[in-house]
mmCIF file with all atom_site columns, C-alpha atoms in Angstrom:
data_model
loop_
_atom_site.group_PDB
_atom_site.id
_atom_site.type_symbol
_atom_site.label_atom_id
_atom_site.label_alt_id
_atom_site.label_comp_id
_atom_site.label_asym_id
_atom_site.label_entity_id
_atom_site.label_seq_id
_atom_site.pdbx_PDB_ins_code
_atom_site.Cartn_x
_atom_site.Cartn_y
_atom_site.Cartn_z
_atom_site.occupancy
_atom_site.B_iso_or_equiv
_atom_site.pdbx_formal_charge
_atom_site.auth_seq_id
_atom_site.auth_comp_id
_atom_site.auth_asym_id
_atom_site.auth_atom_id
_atom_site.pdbx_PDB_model_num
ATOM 1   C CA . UNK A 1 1   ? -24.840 -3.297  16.308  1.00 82.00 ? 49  UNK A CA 1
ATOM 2   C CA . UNK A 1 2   ? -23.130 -0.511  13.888  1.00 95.00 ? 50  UNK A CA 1
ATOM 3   C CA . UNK A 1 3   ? -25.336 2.118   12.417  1.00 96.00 ? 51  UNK A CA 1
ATOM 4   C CA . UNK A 1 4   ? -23.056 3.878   10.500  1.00 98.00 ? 52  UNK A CA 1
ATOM 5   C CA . UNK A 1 5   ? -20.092 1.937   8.599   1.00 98.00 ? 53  UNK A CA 1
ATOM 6   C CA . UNK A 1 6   ? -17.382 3.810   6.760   1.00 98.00 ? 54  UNK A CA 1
ATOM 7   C CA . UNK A 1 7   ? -16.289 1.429   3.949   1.00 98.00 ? 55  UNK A CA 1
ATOM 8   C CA . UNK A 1 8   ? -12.688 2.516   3.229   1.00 97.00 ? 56  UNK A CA 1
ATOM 9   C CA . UNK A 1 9   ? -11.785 1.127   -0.369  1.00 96.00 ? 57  UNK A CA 1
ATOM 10  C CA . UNK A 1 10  ? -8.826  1.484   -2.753  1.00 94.00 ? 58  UNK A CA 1
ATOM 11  C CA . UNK A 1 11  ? -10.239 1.761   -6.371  1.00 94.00 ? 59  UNK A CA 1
ATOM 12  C CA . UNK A 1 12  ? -6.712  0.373   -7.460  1.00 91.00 ? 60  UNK A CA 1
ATOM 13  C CA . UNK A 1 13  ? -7.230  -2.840  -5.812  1.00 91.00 ? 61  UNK A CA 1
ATOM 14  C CA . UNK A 1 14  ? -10.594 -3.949  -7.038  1.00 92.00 ? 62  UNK A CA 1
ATOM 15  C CA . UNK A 1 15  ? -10.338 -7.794  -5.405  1.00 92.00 ? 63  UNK A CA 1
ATOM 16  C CA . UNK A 1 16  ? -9.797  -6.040  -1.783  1.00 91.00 ? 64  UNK A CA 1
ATOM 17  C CA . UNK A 1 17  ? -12.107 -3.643  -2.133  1.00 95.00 ? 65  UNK A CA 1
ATOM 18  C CA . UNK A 1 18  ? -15.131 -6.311  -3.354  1.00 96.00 ? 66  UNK A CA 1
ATOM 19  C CA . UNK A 1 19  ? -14.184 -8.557  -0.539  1.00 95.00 ? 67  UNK A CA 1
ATOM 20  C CA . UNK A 1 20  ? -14.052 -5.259  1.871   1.00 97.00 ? 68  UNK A CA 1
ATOM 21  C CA . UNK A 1 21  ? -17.516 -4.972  0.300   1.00 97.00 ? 69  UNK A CA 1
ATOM 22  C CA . UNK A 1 22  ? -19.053 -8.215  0.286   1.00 97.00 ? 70  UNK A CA 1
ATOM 23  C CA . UNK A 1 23  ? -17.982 -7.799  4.530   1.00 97.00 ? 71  UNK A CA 1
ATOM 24  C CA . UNK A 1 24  ? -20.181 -4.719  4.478   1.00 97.00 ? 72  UNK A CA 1
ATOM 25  C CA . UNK A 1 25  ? -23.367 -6.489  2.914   1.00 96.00 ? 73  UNK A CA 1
ATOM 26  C CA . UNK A 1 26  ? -22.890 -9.218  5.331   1.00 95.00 ? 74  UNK A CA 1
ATOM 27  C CA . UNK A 1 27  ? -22.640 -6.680  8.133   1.00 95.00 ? 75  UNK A CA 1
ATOM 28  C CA . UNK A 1 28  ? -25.341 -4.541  6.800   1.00 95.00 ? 76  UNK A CA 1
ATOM 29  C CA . UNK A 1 29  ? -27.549 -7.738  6.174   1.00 88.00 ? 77  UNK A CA 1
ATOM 30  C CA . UNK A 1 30  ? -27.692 -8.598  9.548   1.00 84.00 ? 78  UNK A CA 1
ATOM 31  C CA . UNK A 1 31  ? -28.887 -5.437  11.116  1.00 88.00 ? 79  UNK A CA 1
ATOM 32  C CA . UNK A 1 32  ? -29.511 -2.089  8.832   1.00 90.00 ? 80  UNK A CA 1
ATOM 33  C CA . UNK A 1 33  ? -26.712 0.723   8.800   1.00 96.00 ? 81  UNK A CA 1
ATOM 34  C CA . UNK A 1 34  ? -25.915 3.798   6.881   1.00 97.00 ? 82  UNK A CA 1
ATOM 35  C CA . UNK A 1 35  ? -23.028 3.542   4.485   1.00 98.00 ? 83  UNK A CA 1
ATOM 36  C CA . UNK A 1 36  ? -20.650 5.660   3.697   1.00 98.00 ? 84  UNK A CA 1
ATOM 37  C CA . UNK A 1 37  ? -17.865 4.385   0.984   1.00 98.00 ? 85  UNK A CA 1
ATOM 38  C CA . UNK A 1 38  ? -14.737 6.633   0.731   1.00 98.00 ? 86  UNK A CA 1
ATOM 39  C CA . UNK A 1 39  ? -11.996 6.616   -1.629  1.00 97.00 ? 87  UNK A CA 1
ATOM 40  C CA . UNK A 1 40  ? -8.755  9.091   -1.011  1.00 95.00 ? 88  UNK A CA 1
ATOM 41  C CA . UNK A 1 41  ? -6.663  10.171  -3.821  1.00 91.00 ? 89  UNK A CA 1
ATOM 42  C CA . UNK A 1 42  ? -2.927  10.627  -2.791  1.00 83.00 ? 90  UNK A CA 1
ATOM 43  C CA . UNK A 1 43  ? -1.648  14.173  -2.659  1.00 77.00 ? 91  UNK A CA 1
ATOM 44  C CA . UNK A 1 44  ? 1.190   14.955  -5.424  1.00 63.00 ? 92  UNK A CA 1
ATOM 45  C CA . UNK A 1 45  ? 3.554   15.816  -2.402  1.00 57.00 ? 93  UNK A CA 1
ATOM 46  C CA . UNK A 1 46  ? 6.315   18.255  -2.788  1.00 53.00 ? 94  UNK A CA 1
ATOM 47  C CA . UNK A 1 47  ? 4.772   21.746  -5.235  1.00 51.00 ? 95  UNK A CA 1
ATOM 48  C CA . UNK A 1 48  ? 7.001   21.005  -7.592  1.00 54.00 ? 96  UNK A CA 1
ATOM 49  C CA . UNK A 1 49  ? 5.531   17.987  -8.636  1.00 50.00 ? 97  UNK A CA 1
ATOM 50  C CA . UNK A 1 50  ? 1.958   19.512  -7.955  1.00 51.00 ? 98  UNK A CA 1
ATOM 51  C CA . UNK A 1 51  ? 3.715   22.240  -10.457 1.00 53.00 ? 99  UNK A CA 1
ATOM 52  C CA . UNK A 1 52  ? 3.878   19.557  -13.394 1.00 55.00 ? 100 UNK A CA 1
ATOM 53  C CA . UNK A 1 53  ? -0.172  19.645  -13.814 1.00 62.00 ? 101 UNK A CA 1
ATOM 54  C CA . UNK A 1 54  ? -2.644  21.782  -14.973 1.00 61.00 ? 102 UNK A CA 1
ATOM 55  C CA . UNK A 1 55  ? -4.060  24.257  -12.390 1.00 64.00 ? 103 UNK A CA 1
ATOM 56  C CA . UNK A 1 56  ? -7.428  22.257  -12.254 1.00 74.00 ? 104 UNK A CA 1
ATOM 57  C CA . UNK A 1 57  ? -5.890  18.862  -12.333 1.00 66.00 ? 105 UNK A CA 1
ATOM 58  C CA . UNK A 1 58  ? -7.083  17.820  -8.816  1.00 79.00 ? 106 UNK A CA 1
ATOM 59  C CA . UNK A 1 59  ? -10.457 19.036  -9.543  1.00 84.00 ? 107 UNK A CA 1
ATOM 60  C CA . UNK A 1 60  ? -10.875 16.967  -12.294 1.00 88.00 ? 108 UNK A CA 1
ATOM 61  C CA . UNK A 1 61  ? -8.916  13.766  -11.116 1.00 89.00 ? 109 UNK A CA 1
ATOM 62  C CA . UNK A 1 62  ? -11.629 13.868  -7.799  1.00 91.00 ? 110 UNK A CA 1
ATOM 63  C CA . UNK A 1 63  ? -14.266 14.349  -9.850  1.00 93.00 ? 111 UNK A CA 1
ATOM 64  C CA . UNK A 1 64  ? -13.472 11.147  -12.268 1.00 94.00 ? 112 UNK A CA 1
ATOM 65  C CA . UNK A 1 65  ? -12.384 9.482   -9.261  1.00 95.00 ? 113 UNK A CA 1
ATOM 66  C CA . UNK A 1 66  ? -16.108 10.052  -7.957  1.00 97.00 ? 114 UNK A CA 1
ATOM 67  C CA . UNK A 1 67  ? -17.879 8.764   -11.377 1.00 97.00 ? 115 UNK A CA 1
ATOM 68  C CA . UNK A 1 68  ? -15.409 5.522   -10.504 1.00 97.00 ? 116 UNK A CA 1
ATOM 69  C CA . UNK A 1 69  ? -16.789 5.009   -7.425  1.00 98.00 ? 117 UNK A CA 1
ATOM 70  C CA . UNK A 1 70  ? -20.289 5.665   -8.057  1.00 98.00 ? 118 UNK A CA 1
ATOM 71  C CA . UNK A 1 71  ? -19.977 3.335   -10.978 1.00 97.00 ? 119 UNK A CA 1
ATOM 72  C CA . UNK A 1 72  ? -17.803 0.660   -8.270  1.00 98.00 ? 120 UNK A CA 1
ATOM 73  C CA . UNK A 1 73  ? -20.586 0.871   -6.224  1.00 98.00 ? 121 UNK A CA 1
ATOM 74  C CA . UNK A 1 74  ? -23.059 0.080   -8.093  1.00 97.00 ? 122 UNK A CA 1
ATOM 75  C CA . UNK A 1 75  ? -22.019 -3.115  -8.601  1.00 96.00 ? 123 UNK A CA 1
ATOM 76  C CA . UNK A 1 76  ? -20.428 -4.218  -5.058  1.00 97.00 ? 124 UNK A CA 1
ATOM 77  C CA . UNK A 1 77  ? -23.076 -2.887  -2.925  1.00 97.00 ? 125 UNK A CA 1
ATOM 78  C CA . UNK A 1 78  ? -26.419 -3.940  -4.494  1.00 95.00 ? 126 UNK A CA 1
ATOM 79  C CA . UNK A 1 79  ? -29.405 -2.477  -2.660  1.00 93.00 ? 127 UNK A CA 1
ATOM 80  C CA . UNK A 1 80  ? -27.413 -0.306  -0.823  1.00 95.00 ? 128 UNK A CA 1
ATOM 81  C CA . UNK A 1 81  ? -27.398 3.256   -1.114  1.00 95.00 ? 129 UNK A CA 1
ATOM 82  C CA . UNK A 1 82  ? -24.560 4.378   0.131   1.00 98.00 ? 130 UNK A CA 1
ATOM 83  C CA . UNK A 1 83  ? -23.251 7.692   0.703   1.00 98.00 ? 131 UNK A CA 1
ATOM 84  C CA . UNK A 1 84  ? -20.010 8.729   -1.530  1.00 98.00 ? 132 UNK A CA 1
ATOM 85  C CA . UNK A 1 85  ? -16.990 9.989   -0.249  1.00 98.00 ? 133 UNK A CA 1
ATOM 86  C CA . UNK A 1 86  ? -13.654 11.242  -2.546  1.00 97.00 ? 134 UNK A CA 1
ATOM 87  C CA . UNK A 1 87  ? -10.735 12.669  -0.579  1.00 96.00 ? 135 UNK A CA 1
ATOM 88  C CA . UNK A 1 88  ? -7.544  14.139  -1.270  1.00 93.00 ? 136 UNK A CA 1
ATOM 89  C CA . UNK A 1 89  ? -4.350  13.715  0.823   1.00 91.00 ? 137 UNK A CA 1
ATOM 90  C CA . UNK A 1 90  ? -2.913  11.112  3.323   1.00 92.00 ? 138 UNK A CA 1
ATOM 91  C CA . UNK A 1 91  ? -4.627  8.026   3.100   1.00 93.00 ? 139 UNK A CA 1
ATOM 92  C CA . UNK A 1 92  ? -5.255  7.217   6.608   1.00 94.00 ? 140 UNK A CA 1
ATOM 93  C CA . UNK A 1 93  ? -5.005  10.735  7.802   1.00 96.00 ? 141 UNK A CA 1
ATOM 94  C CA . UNK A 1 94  ? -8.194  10.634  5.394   1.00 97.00 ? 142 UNK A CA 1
ATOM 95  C CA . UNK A 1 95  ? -10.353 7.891   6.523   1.00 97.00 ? 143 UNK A CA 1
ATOM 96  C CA . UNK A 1 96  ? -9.447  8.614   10.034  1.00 98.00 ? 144 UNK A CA 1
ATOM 97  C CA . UNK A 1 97  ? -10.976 12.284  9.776   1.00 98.00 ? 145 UNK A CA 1
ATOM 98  C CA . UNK A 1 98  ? -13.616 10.834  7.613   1.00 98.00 ? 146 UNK A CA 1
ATOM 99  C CA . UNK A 1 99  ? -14.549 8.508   10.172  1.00 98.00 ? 147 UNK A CA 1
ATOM 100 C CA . UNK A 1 100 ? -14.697 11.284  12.836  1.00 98.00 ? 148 UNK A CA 1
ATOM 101 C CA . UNK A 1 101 ? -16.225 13.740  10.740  1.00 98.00 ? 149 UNK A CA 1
ATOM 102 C CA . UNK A 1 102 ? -19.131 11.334  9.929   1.00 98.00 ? 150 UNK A CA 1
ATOM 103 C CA . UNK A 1 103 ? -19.385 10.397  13.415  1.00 98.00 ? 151 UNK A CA 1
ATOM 104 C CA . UNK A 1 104 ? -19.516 6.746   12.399  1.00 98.00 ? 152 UNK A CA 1
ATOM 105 C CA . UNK A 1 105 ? -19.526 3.570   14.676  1.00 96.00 ? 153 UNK A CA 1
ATOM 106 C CA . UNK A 1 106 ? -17.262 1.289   12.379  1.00 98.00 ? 154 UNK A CA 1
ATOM 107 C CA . UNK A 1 107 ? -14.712 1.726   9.738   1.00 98.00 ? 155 UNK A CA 1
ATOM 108 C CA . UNK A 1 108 ? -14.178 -1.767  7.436   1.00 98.00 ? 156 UNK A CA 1
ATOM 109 C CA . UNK A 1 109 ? -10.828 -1.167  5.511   1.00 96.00 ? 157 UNK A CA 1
ATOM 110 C CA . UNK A 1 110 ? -8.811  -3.582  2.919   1.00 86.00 ? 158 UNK A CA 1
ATOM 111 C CA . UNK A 1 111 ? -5.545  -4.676  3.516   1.00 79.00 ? 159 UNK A CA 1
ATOM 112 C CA . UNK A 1 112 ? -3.272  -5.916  1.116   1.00 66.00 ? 160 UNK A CA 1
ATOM 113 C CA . UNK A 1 113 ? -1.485  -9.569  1.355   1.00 62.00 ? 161 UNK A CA 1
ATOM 114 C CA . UNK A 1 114 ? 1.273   -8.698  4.536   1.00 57.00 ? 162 UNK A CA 1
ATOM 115 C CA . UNK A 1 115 ? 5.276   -8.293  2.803   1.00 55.00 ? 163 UNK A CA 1
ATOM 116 C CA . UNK A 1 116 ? 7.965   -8.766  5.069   1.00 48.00 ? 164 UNK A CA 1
ATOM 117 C CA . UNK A 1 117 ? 8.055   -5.188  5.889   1.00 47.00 ? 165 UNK A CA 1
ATOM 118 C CA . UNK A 1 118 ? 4.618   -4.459  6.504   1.00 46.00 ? 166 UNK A CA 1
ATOM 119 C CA . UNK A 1 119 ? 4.525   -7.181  9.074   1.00 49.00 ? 167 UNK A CA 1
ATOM 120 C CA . UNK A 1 120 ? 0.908   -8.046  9.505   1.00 48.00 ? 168 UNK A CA 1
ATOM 121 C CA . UNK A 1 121 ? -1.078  -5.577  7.442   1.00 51.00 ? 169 UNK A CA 1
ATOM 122 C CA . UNK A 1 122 ? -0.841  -2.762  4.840   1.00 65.00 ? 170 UNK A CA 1
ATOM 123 C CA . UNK A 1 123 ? 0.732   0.400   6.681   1.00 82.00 ? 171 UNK A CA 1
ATOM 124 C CA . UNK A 1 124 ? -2.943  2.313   6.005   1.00 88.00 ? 172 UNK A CA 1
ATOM 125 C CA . UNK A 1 125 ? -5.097  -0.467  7.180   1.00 88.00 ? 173 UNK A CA 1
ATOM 126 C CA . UNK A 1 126 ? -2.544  -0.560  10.373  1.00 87.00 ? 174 UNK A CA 1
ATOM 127 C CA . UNK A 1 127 ? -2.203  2.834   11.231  1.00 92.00 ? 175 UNK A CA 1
ATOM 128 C CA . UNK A 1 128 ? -6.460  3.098   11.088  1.00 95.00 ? 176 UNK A CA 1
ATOM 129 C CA . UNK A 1 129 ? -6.225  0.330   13.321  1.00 93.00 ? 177 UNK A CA 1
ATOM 130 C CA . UNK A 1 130 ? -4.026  1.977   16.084  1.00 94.00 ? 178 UNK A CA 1
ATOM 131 C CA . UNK A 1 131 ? -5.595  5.339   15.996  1.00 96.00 ? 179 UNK A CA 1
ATOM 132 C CA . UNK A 1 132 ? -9.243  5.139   15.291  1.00 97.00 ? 180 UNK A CA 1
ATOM 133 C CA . UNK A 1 133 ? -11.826 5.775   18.069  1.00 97.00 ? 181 UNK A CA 1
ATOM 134 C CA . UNK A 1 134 ? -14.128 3.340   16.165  1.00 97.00 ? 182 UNK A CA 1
ATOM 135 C CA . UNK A 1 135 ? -14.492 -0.067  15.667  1.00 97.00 ? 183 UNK A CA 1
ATOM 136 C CA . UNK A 1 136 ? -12.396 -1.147  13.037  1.00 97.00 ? 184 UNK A CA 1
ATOM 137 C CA . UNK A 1 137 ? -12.924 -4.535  10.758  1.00 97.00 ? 185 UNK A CA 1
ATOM 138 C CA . UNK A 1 138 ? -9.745  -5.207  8.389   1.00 93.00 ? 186 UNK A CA 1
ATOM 139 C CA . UNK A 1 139 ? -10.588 -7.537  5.766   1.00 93.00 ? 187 UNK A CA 1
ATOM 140 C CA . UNK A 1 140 ? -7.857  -10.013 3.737   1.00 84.00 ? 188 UNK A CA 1
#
């Protein structure tokens, strides 16, 4: 049905992103796809906070972010080899672009328990919802 899935995950959140997972390996197990996994860093926002670090501190935050995910990966998609994606700005500016970029035919995303203000879902996992081109599986 899918034969490329973008797995969108928050390392912060480990339950979501192993259940966002375990949806993946049941997806995957039922007809073979390429995986791609990707994991966005926030920008810093205003310069002046960017300012506060060292010149290479986004460098080497993306780069331990990536060894976190590899290592994530490992364990939460077993037999899978997926491919590894770390970003760096908006988060579903990210995966959206991500998902384009890659040319993939579903995006499976985490959402967060809904608060009052969120409604029904995380503001990220929403936002994917309403603008991708894909097909897009949110998982609880």
């Amino acid at each position: 049905m899918f034969n490329k899935i973008l797995l969108a995950i928050d390392l912060n959140e480990p339950k979501g992103a192993a259940r966002a997972a375990a949806a993946v390996q049941r997806m995957v197990g039922q007809e073979p796809a390429e995986v791609h996994v990707i994991n966005v860093v926030p920008d810093m926002g205003m310069a002046i906070v960017g300012a506060a670090f060292a010149a290479d501190h986004s460098k080497t935050m993306k780069r331990e972010v990536g060894e976190a995910l590899a290592e994530w990966a490992k364990d939460a998609l077993p037999g899978l080899e997926p491919t590894l994606h770390v970003q760096q700005g908006t988060i579903y500016d990210m995966i959206l672009r991500s998902a384009n970029d890659l040319d993939v035919d579903a995006i499976v995303v985490g959402a967060h328990r809904p608060e009052l203000r969120d409604y029904l879902m995380g503001p990220n996992a929403a936002r994917v919802v309403r603008h991708a081109r894909q097909s897009v599986f949110v998982v609880r």
